[in-house]
Amino acid sequence: MKKTALIIGLTLVFLALIDLSVHAVLRHAEASGRLGSLVAFFEYGRSVPGKLARWQDNPTLRGNLFDVSWRSAILDESVSKFADGSADNSPTIRSYGMSFVNNIIKRAVEKRPGLISDSHAGPGAPPNFTYALFQDDRQNRRPGDIVVLGILSSSVPAMAALSNRTWVFEQPAPFTYPVYWPEGEGLRRVEPLINSADAQRALSDNPTLQAAWRDQLASEDLFHAYSTFGGRALDASPFLRLVRRSVGTSHVAKTEAEILAGTHYPYDTVLRRMVSEFARTAREEDQIPIVMLIQSRDPRDADILAITRPVLEAENIAYLATAEHFDPRDASGFLPDGHYRPRVDDLFADRFLDLIP
Amino acid sequence: MLFTEPKFWAFFAVVSLAYVILPHRVQNRMLLVASYVFYGAWDWRFLSLIMLSTVVDYLIGLRMHSTVQETRRRWLLFVSLAVNLGMLAVFKYLGFFVNSFQNMLAGFGYVADPFTLSIILPVGISFYTFQTLSYTIDIYRRELKPVRDFLDFALFVAFFPQLVAGPIERARNLLPNITAPRVLSWESAGRGVVLCLIGLIKKVVIADGLAPSVDAIYASPGPTRLDVIFATWLFAIQIYCDFSGYTDIARGVAKMLGFRLMRNFAQPYFAADPQEFWRRWHISLSTWLRDYLYISLGGNRGGHWKTYRNLMATMTLGGLWHGAAWNFVAWGLYQGGLLAFHRAFVGPHRRVGEGARRSALGWVLRIVAIVLFFQVVSYGWLLFRASSFGQIVDFTRRIFYGPPGLTIPEPPFPALVGLGFLLIWDLCIELSGNVKFYASWHPIIRAGLYAGMIYLLAFGATTQTSAFIYFQF
């Protein structure tokens, strides 16, 4: 017993020593700008409020996503771009999507130089983000424009989230978006209390709003959890950050699986209604709606073509479903970061050009 | 309730606390209840199958022991075989054979009734039926006396650490652990913790880390030659870490409770030939097949051809034990063929690189043989992992004529670090011939090792965990 107690005690001492050494190495590496990916690896497990505070305090930090893709900023930019281009009445491709959609449209524009594009995107943006942008950007479109709504299969579970911060645990970009729920024949939009980077920055000065925002995340966002948001004091230890990373990613994966299993949130109904409403609105304004269905490589993703096909066919909505042109199980078509390779984007761009006049 | 889930460890903490304060008889009753709770967490409906198997084999064991007449004893054994193998046949193989029959008829132009059997496979059924069968067969062979206490026997069948994926324990090993009071010691508990740690590193850091790369290639419609080769190697590592990781945790958990479960893996990829491999891989199954099937078929007593036939039959059935699919049959045939080939051309008792420890050339020969035999074993895992017979043919063709390039998703860095650690760990066991090679080290060095292992586990436990591969068998 005495020897065992000694070994347990020594093990804990060694664990603390290793942790302190790792902490020192990471601090040194960060200060000297070395071992960037290793430093980032150990940062992944920091609590979400911890990451946001770090980004807020250090704007030049590598991988800082604090100011990325806030809808208010995108819409402000859209207004000014629209005003700048008001002299040119050429039809424009106005897309609401994410990097996958941007890549395809970029290739399409390169192939047909006369095309003009105006892209609005967020990293891994879920359909509720892209659809909300489409709704809010209404005044910045003209009749004759081609309007593209991007839907990314891997982001479908996040339709039950108010922000990337709750479901992209490792890189929780704080930008927000509404959650849509079926209501009657349409959709009810639940708006987040925080809608801009400035509002997020000012949150620490307003404890009432901070508490209300926390309550909203806890009640309206299915991904919000104590394991990812609580216990900020534990962030000091690299070891505990590693443990939290495991717990946090497992929580997100479990919630995604539950949502895709049909419990908690009717993502398929909402998705079909979004597509239908998107096409109806665009047509009412004499625009050409195109739905871009991006099936990413994870076989556990929702089959977004199968979900939306009934609406697309019944309402004769033009669409580009990547799965119809390239098998997402074919690993050769993907870059290590999960995006499609340029040659595959080329293929999609050709098919996209077939859809537009 | 997976070994990798926090809820299992919460469950085990409660069981352990109750265990240390209870007397021996009550410990056994409590462990039985805990085992049924553990199994019921998967699917409580299938508890009835475990109980049926328990009642039948308990009664048959007692009756067989008190019966002198051989014919009657043989009938009792037949009933035990019929009940246990019958359960396996219905729940595991019926759907497979019906579908295969339908396909065969379709091949001749007949369309059979298009009904499909959808029978849920009870988790662990192959493991506990084989375990109870060994009990009745041993009594039939008069190698074992039956246990009198029904609840002790029920615990032997359902003991939770090894219930769903083995090791397939023999009654003569596990029952004495159950019937006699167990000695709990800090030292033994400490060894249990180390086993759990190494098992978790194997499963969570390595196997779960490599799984997405392997899955991507096996789901891909057009992998390259290098993709198939790398995916085959990685799957060989994944399945070893997944299954032996489970066994390590099972043995560690049992050890903390004072039980001694048999070793199921002995560094199998250091084998240089098929016979040696099967002495190192899934030892509880390979010895079961040897003792109850191969020897029952006549073993090597009927001349060369009968020996080869028995080897092929044993390994084919061993393949089918893993699952009701033709690729498992192909894997079994492949392993049987390797054993027969080795026996015919090398001899049953000769080792490749024999005397390796005596000369430098011996070492070189042995290492070359190990590396070459790893390729042979890995190809076997391709048969095992393939989702259809068509994929086996396609992937085999791609190994030789596949397009160039490498598109397999890169395994995560922690998985590679874990793999390096495991290689050193297994080398230490292999070279020292001692699974507890670290036990004699100075406490400070041991503590450093344990702290490093805990840190490595946290470092790598960031991938999404999945169920153990062998749970499906």
Tab-separated table of C-alpha atoms in Angstrom, chain A:
chain	number	residue	atom	x	y	z
A	1	MET	CA	0.000	0.000	0.000
A	2	LYS	CA	2.813	2.365	0.921
A	3	LYS	CA	4.585	1.770	-2.387
A	4	THR	CA	1.351	2.156	-4.365
A	5	ALA	CA	0.569	5.425	-2.589
A	6	LEU	CA	4.077	6.615	-3.390
A	7	ILE	CA	3.687	5.757	-7.060
A	8	ILE	CA	0.245	7.434	-7.248
A	9	GLY	CA	1.648	10.533	-5.601
A	10	LEU	CA	4.700	10.596	-7.860
A	11	THR	CA	2.512	10.059	-10.929
A	12	LEU	CA	0.450	13.115	-9.995
A	13	VAL	CA	3.631	15.120	-9.426
A	14	PHE	CA	4.986	14.058	-12.817
A	15	LEU	CA	1.664	14.873	-14.443
A	16	ALA	CA	1.819	18.364	-12.979
A	17	LEU	CA	5.463	18.718	-14.063
A	18	ILE	CA	4.704	17.621	-17.605
A	19	ASP	CA	1.775	20.017	-17.678
A	20	LEU	CA	3.892	22.900	-16.465
A	21	SER	CA	6.599	22.080	-19.004
A	22	VAL	CA	4.088	21.911	-21.842
A	23	HIS	CA	2.600	25.190	-20.671
A	24	ALA	CA	6.045	26.820	-20.682
A	25	VAL	CA	6.939	25.414	-24.097
A	26	LEU	CA	3.642	26.583	-25.577
A	27	ARG	CA	4.070	30.090	-24.134
A	28	HIS	CA	7.576	30.304	-25.507
A	29	ALA	CA	6.519	28.924	-28.881
A	30	GLU	CA	3.636	31.358	-29.099
A	31	ALA	CA	5.854	34.297	-28.175
A	32	SER	CA	8.455	33.322	-30.773
A	33	GLY	CA	5.898	32.455	-33.433
A	34	ARG	CA	7.138	28.877	-33.725
A	35	LEU	CA	5.288	25.539	-33.602
A	36	GLY	CA	2.110	27.267	-34.741
A	37	SER	CA	0.122	24.127	-35.415
A	38	LEU	CA	1.143	22.537	-32.106
A	39	VAL	CA	0.160	25.658	-30.192
A	40	ALA	CA	-3.160	25.673	-32.054
A	41	PHE	CA	-3.671	21.997	-31.187
A	42	PHE	CA	-3.429	22.717	-27.479
A	43	GLU	CA	-5.692	25.753	-27.866
A	44	TYR	CA	-8.545	23.752	-29.364
A	45	GLY	CA	-9.692	22.623	-25.932
A	46	ARG	CA	-9.933	26.067	-24.344
A	47	SER	CA	-13.482	26.891	-23.237
A	48	VAL	CA	-15.532	28.873	-25.739
A	49	PRO	CA	-15.651	32.022	-23.557
A	50	GLY	CA	-11.893	31.577	-23.029
A	51	LYS	CA	-11.212	31.440	-26.767
A	52	LEU	CA	-13.439	34.410	-27.495
A	53	ALA	CA	-11.788	36.484	-24.760
A	54	ARG	CA	-8.343	35.599	-26.107
A	55	TRP	CA	-9.330	36.585	-29.626
A	56	GLN	CA	-10.941	39.775	-28.401
A	57	ASP	CA	-7.837	40.756	-26.420
A	58	ASN	CA	-5.349	39.755	-29.149
A	59	PRO	CA	-6.708	40.805	-32.565
A	60	THR	CA	-3.504	39.734	-34.342
A	61	LEU	CA	-3.538	36.223	-32.940
A	62	ARG	CA	-3.109	33.516	-35.555
A	63	GLY	CA	-6.454	31.916	-36.477
A	64	ASN	CA	-8.459	34.694	-34.821
A	65	LEU	CA	-12.067	34.349	-36.019
A	66	PHE	CA	-13.655	36.986	-33.804
A	67	ASP	CA	-14.642	39.365	-36.608
A	68	VAL	CA	-15.388	36.771	-39.253
A	69	SER	CA	-18.742	36.607	-41.061
A	70	TRP	CA	-20.995	38.681	-38.835
A	71	ARG	CA	-24.211	39.172	-40.777
A	72	SER	CA	-24.356	42.885	-39.971
A	73	ALA	CA	-20.909	43.421	-41.503
A	74	ILE	CA	-21.712	41.316	-44.570
A	75	LEU	CA	-24.947	43.210	-45.138
A	76	ASP	CA	-23.254	46.606	-44.694
A	77	GLU	CA	-20.686	45.590	-47.272
A	78	SER	CA	-23.444	44.358	-49.551
A	79	VAL	CA	-25.228	47.706	-49.339
A	80	SER	CA	-22.101	49.623	-50.270
A	81	LYS	CA	-21.189	47.208	-53.072
A	82	PHE	CA	-24.714	47.462	-54.419
A	83	ALA	CA	-24.515	51.246	-54.343
A	84	ASP	CA	-21.113	51.199	-56.088
A	85	GLY	CA	-22.392	48.899	-58.812
A	86	SER	CA	-25.711	50.662	-59.322
A	87	ALA	CA	-24.580	52.035	-62.684
A	88	ASP	CA	-24.026	48.544	-63.985
A	89	ASN	CA	-27.360	46.818	-64.481
A	90	SER	CA	-25.871	43.519	-65.676
A	91	PRO	CA	-27.358	40.487	-63.989
A	92	THR	CA	-25.206	39.395	-61.066
A	93	ILE	CA	-24.765	36.043	-59.385
A	94	ARG	CA	-25.587	36.756	-55.765
A	95	SER	CA	-24.628	33.786	-53.668
A	96	TYR	CA	-25.327	33.021	-50.023
A	97	GLY	CA	-23.131	30.161	-48.977
A	98	MET	CA	-19.738	29.140	-47.725
A	99	SER	CA	-16.243	28.483	-49.140
A	100	PHE	CA	-17.466	25.504	-51.204
A	101	VAL	CA	-19.987	27.697	-53.023
A	102	ASN	CA	-17.471	30.525	-53.408
A	103	ASN	CA	-14.934	28.156	-54.987
A	104	ILE	CA	-17.427	26.894	-57.565
A	105	ILE	CA	-18.666	30.348	-58.490
A	106	LYS	CA	-15.129	31.673	-58.687
A	107	ARG	CA	-14.247	28.929	-61.190
A	108	ALA	CA	-17.448	29.620	-63.129
A	109	VAL	CA	-16.602	33.328	-63.386
A	110	GLU	CA	-13.099	32.463	-64.578
A	111	LYS	CA	-14.579	30.248	-67.254
A	112	ARG	CA	-17.109	32.848	-68.396
A	113	PRO	CA	-15.391	36.200	-67.889
A	114	GLY	CA	-18.498	38.339	-68.460
A	115	LEU	CA	-20.165	37.068	-65.330
A	116	ILE	CA	-20.347	39.249	-62.245
A	117	SER	CA	-20.539	37.652	-58.817
A	118	ASP	CA	-21.330	38.961	-55.381
A	119	SER	CA	-20.630	36.342	-52.707
A	120	HIS	CA	-21.793	36.310	-49.107
A	121	ALA	CA	-20.333	33.522	-47.035
A	122	GLY	CA	-19.356	32.233	-43.630
A	123	PRO	CA	-16.982	29.422	-42.621
A	124	GLY	CA	-18.905	26.140	-42.646
A	125	ALA	CA	-22.055	28.219	-42.762
A	126	PRO	CA	-25.220	26.295	-41.926
A	127	PRO	CA	-28.395	26.710	-44.009
A	128	ASN	CA	-29.988	28.990	-41.401
A	129	PHE	CA	-27.082	31.417	-41.870
A	130	THR	CA	-27.247	31.374	-45.670
A	131	TYR	CA	-31.047	31.568	-45.730
A	132	ALA	CA	-31.094	34.456	-43.206
A	133	LEU	CA	-28.537	36.346	-45.317
A	134	PHE	CA	-30.678	35.777	-48.397
A	135	GLN	CA	-33.702	37.161	-46.548
A	136	ASP	CA	-31.883	40.178	-45.131
A	137	ASP	CA	-30.067	41.112	-48.337
A	138	ARG	CA	-33.297	41.594	-50.256
A	139	GLN	CA	-32.790	45.282	-51.040
A	140	ASN	CA	-29.390	44.572	-52.587
A	141	ARG	CA	-30.678	42.442	-55.461
A	142	ARG	CA	-32.133	43.353	-58.818
A	143	PRO	CA	-34.606	41.650	-61.126
A	144	GLY	CA	-32.703	39.331	-63.430
A	145	ASP	CA	-30.090	38.469	-60.832
A	146	ILE	CA	-29.158	34.827	-60.315
A	147	VAL	CA	-29.577	34.001	-56.648
A	148	VAL	CA	-27.731	31.021	-55.224
A	149	LEU	CA	-28.579	29.444	-51.876
A	150	GLY	CA	-25.802	27.145	-50.633
A	151	ILE	CA	-26.545	24.184	-48.400
A	152	LEU	CA	-23.625	22.240	-46.967
A	153	SER	CA	-24.423	18.720	-45.755
A	154	SER	CA	-21.960	18.756	-42.866
A	155	SER	CA	-23.551	21.946	-41.474
A	156	VAL	CA	-27.142	20.724	-41.563
A	157	PRO	CA	-27.224	19.719	-37.843
A	158	ALA	CA	-26.182	23.291	-37.005
A	159	MET	CA	-29.605	24.466	-38.118
A	160	ALA	CA	-30.401	23.993	-34.426
A	161	ALA	CA	-27.586	26.391	-33.416
A	162	LEU	CA	-27.472	30.168	-33.013
A	163	SER	CA	-23.756	30.537	-33.660
A	164	ASN	CA	-20.676	28.654	-34.848
A	165	ARG	CA	-19.375	29.094	-31.289
A	166	THR	CA	-21.604	26.316	-29.984
A	167	TRP	CA	-21.060	23.608	-32.589
A	168	VAL	CA	-17.571	24.258	-34.025
A	169	PHE	CA	-15.926	23.738	-30.665
A	170	GLU	CA	-12.341	23.866	-31.857
A	171	GLN	CA	-12.725	27.092	-33.843
A	172	PRO	CA	-15.811	28.773	-32.439
A	173	ALA	CA	-16.265	31.773	-34.709
A	174	PRO	CA	-18.735	33.855	-32.695
A	175	PHE	CA	-20.878	35.130	-35.598
A	176	THR	CA	-24.549	34.427	-35.104
A	177	TYR	CA	-27.642	33.473	-37.088
A	178	PRO	CA	-31.266	32.705	-36.405
A	179	VAL	CA	-32.821	29.301	-35.799
A	180	TYR	CA	-35.924	28.482	-37.842
A	181	TRP	CA	-38.792	26.360	-36.587
A	182	PRO	CA	-41.803	25.129	-38.556
A	183	GLU	CA	-44.902	27.183	-37.840
A	184	GLY	CA	-48.111	26.685	-39.756
A	185	GLU	CA	-47.111	26.271	-43.384
A	186	GLY	CA	-44.047	28.490	-43.004
A	187	LEU	CA	-41.105	29.088	-40.686
A	188	ARG	CA	-40.706	31.007	-37.425
A	189	ARG	CA	-37.396	32.859	-37.135
A	190	VAL	CA	-35.755	33.033	-33.705
A	191	GLU	CA	-33.284	35.906	-33.820
A	192	PRO	CA	-30.141	35.835	-31.634
A	193	LEU	CA	-29.729	38.692	-29.153
A	194	ILE	CA	-26.203	39.380	-30.398
A	195	ASN	CA	-25.830	40.236	-34.060
A	196	SER	CA	-22.553	42.066	-34.523
A	197	ALA	CA	-18.916	41.914	-33.490
A	198	ASP	CA	-19.331	45.227	-31.692
A	199	ALA	CA	-22.255	43.896	-29.687
A	200	GLN	CA	-20.165	40.861	-28.822
A	201	ARG	CA	-17.277	43.094	-27.708
A	202	ALA	CA	-19.546	45.242	-25.562
A	203	LEU	CA	-21.099	42.232	-23.885
A	204	SER	CA	-18.712	42.297	-20.935
A	205	ASP	CA	-19.906	45.839	-20.089
A	206	ASN	CA	-23.533	44.786	-19.952
A	207	PRO	CA	-24.113	42.001	-17.437
A	208	THR	CA	-27.874	41.974	-18.007
A	209	LEU	CA	-27.518	41.417	-21.734
A	210	GLN	CA	-24.729	38.922	-21.070
A	211	ALA	CA	-27.017	36.903	-18.802
A	212	ALA	CA	-29.898	37.138	-21.267
A	213	TRP	CA	-27.624	35.992	-24.119
A	214	ARG	CA	-26.356	33.092	-22.027
A	215	ASP	CA	-29.940	32.125	-21.254
A	216	GLN	CA	-30.891	32.339	-24.905
A	217	LEU	CA	-28.003	30.094	-25.928
A	218	ALA	CA	-28.917	27.627	-23.192
A	219	SER	CA	-32.577	27.510	-24.177
A	220	GLU	CA	-32.578	27.991	-27.974
A	221	ASP	CA	-29.286	26.411	-29.087
A	222	LEU	CA	-29.239	22.628	-28.908
A	223	PHE	CA	-25.429	22.500	-28.896
A	224	HIS	CA	-24.852	24.764	-25.915
A	225	ALA	CA	-23.324	22.824	-23.002
A	226	TYR	CA	-21.560	23.414	-19.733
A	227	SER	CA	-18.711	21.170	-20.866
A	228	THR	CA	-17.784	23.636	-23.612
A	229	PHE	CA	-18.824	26.932	-22.009
A	230	GLY	CA	-18.261	26.404	-18.273
A	231	GLY	CA	-15.194	26.040	-16.033
A	232	ARG	CA	-13.061	28.710	-17.657
A	233	ALA	CA	-10.523	28.476	-14.828
A	234	LEU	CA	-9.511	25.034	-16.152
A	235	ASP	CA	-8.158	26.673	-19.327
A	236	ALA	CA	-4.897	27.392	-17.513
A	237	SER	CA	-3.832	23.747	-17.774
A	238	PRO	CA	-2.891	22.322	-21.216
A	239	PHE	CA	-3.750	18.854	-19.905
A	240	LEU	CA	-7.249	19.890	-18.881
A	241	ARG	CA	-7.661	21.656	-22.210
A	242	LEU	CA	-6.887	18.365	-23.946
A	243	VAL	CA	-9.458	16.615	-21.782
A	244	ARG	CA	-12.019	19.313	-22.514
A	245	ARG	CA	-11.327	19.013	-26.214
A	246	SER	CA	-12.219	15.346	-26.074
A	247	VAL	CA	-15.361	15.984	-24.044
A	248	GLY	CA	-16.367	18.976	-26.179
A	249	THR	CA	-15.940	17.301	-29.566
A	250	SER	CA	-17.742	14.208	-28.289
A	251	HIS	CA	-20.635	16.354	-27.097
A	252	VAL	CA	-20.913	18.080	-30.472
A	253	ALA	CA	-20.705	14.768	-32.362
A	254	LYS	CA	-23.356	13.237	-30.114
A	255	THR	CA	-25.696	16.221	-30.522
A	256	GLU	CA	-25.222	16.156	-34.305
A	257	ALA	CA	-26.031	12.451	-34.390
A	258	GLU	CA	-29.154	12.989	-32.284
A	259	ILE	CA	-30.347	15.809	-34.538
A	260	LEU	CA	-29.730	13.726	-37.666
A	261	ALA	CA	-31.599	10.846	-36.049
A	262	GLY	CA	-34.629	13.112	-36.045
A	263	THR	CA	-34.815	13.772	-32.336
A	264	HIS	CA	-34.925	17.337	-31.000
A	265	TYR	CA	-35.153	19.235	-34.293
A	266	PRO	CA	-37.086	18.710	-37.598
A	267	TYR	CA	-34.182	19.700	-39.847
A	268	ASP	CA	-35.610	17.998	-42.929
A	269	THR	CA	-38.942	19.842	-42.778
A	270	VAL	CA	-37.193	23.153	-42.136
A	271	LEU	CA	-34.756	22.560	-44.984
A	272	ARG	CA	-37.539	21.823	-47.473
A	273	ARG	CA	-39.473	24.916	-46.403
A	274	MET	CA	-36.356	27.085	-46.668
A	275	VAL	CA	-35.757	25.900	-50.232
A	276	SER	CA	-39.372	26.454	-51.186
A	277	GLU	CA	-39.512	29.943	-49.611
A	278	PHE	CA	-36.176	30.862	-51.171
A	279	ALA	CA	-37.389	29.997	-54.679
A	280	ARG	CA	-40.758	31.675	-54.192
A	281	THR	CA	-39.208	34.918	-52.921
A	282	ALA	CA	-36.615	35.068	-55.695
A	283	ARG	CA	-39.190	34.411	-58.400
A	284	GLU	CA	-41.506	37.050	-56.969
A	285	GLU	CA	-38.690	39.503	-57.490
A	286	ASP	CA	-37.949	38.281	-61.019
A	287	GLN	CA	-34.702	36.671	-59.985
A	288	ILE	CA	-33.469	33.215	-60.941
A	289	PRO	CA	-33.150	30.918	-57.919
A	290	ILE	CA	-30.543	28.157	-57.913
A	291	VAL	CA	-29.974	25.848	-54.964
A	292	MET	CA	-26.434	24.543	-54.548
A	293	LEU	CA	-26.355	21.304	-52.575
A	294	ILE	CA	-22.818	20.574	-51.371
A	295	GLN	CA	-22.433	17.010	-50.161
A	296	SER	CA	-19.207	16.868	-48.155
A	297	ARG	CA	-17.187	13.701	-47.675
A	298	ASP	CA	-18.379	12.474	-44.277
A	299	PRO	CA	-20.656	9.488	-44.951
A	300	ARG	CA	-22.613	10.289	-41.781
A	301	ASP	CA	-23.821	13.580	-43.258
A	302	ALA	CA	-27.474	14.073	-44.141
A	303	ASP	CA	-28.272	13.251	-47.779
A	304	ILE	CA	-29.367	16.773	-48.638
A	305	LEU	CA	-30.396	15.942	-52.193
A	306	ALA	CA	-32.733	13.186	-50.985
A	307	ILE	CA	-34.228	15.578	-48.412
A	308	THR	CA	-34.824	18.483	-50.758
A	309	ARG	CA	-35.520	16.656	-54.032
A	310	PRO	CA	-39.321	16.503	-53.514
A	311	VAL	CA	-39.495	20.310	-53.257
A	312	LEU	CA	-36.945	20.921	-55.992
A	313	GLU	CA	-38.840	18.737	-58.444
A	314	ALA	CA	-42.367	19.721	-57.421
A	315	GLU	CA	-41.566	23.425	-57.693
A	316	ASN	CA	-39.209	23.084	-60.631
A	317	ILE	CA	-36.297	24.774	-58.868
A	318	ALA	CA	-32.917	24.687	-60.625
A	319	TYR	CA	-30.231	23.041	-58.526
A	320	LEU	CA	-26.665	21.847	-58.597
A	321	ALA	CA	-26.200	18.807	-56.383
A	322	THR	CA	-22.508	17.988	-56.174
A	323	ALA	CA	-23.325	14.354	-55.330
A	324	GLU	CA	-24.903	13.937	-58.784
A	325	HIS	CA	-21.643	14.826	-60.494
A	326	PHE	CA	-18.968	13.544	-58.149
A	327	ASP	CA	-19.215	10.694	-55.671
A	328	PRO	CA	-18.496	12.217	-52.242
A	329	ARG	CA	-17.118	8.858	-51.106
A	330	ASP	CA	-14.248	9.253	-53.570
A	331	ALA	CA	-11.399	10.458	-51.365
A	332	SER	CA	-9.375	11.489	-54.429
A	333	GLY	CA	-11.679	14.473	-54.971
A	334	PHE	CA	-10.893	16.160	-51.671
A	335	LEU	CA	-8.082	18.282	-50.288
A	336	PRO	CA	-6.785	17.371	-46.817
A	337	ASP	CA	-8.881	20.207	-45.327
A	338	GLY	CA	-12.083	18.645	-46.663
A	339	HIS	CA	-12.681	21.009	-49.574
A	340	TYR	CA	-13.076	19.737	-53.106
A	341	ARG	CA	-9.979	19.737	-55.283
A	342	PRO	CA	-9.848	22.433	-57.999
A	343	ARG	CA	-10.426	19.852	-60.768
A	344	VAL	CA	-13.675	18.784	-59.079
A	345	ASP	CA	-14.728	22.406	-58.548
A	346	ASP	CA	-14.088	22.838	-62.287
A	347	LEU	CA	-16.538	20.061	-62.991
A	348	PHE	CA	-19.152	21.639	-60.726
A	349	ALA	CA	-18.529	25.060	-62.284
A	350	ASP	CA	-19.286	23.602	-65.728
A	351	ARG	CA	-22.544	22.127	-64.463
A	352	PHE	CA	-23.389	25.435	-62.766
A	353	LEU	CA	-22.805	27.321	-66.015
A	354	ASP	CA	-25.242	24.927	-67.710
A	355	LEU	CA	-27.924	26.179	-65.305
A	356	ILE	CA	-27.576	29.883	-65.994
A	357	PRO	CA	-28.599	31.759	-69.120
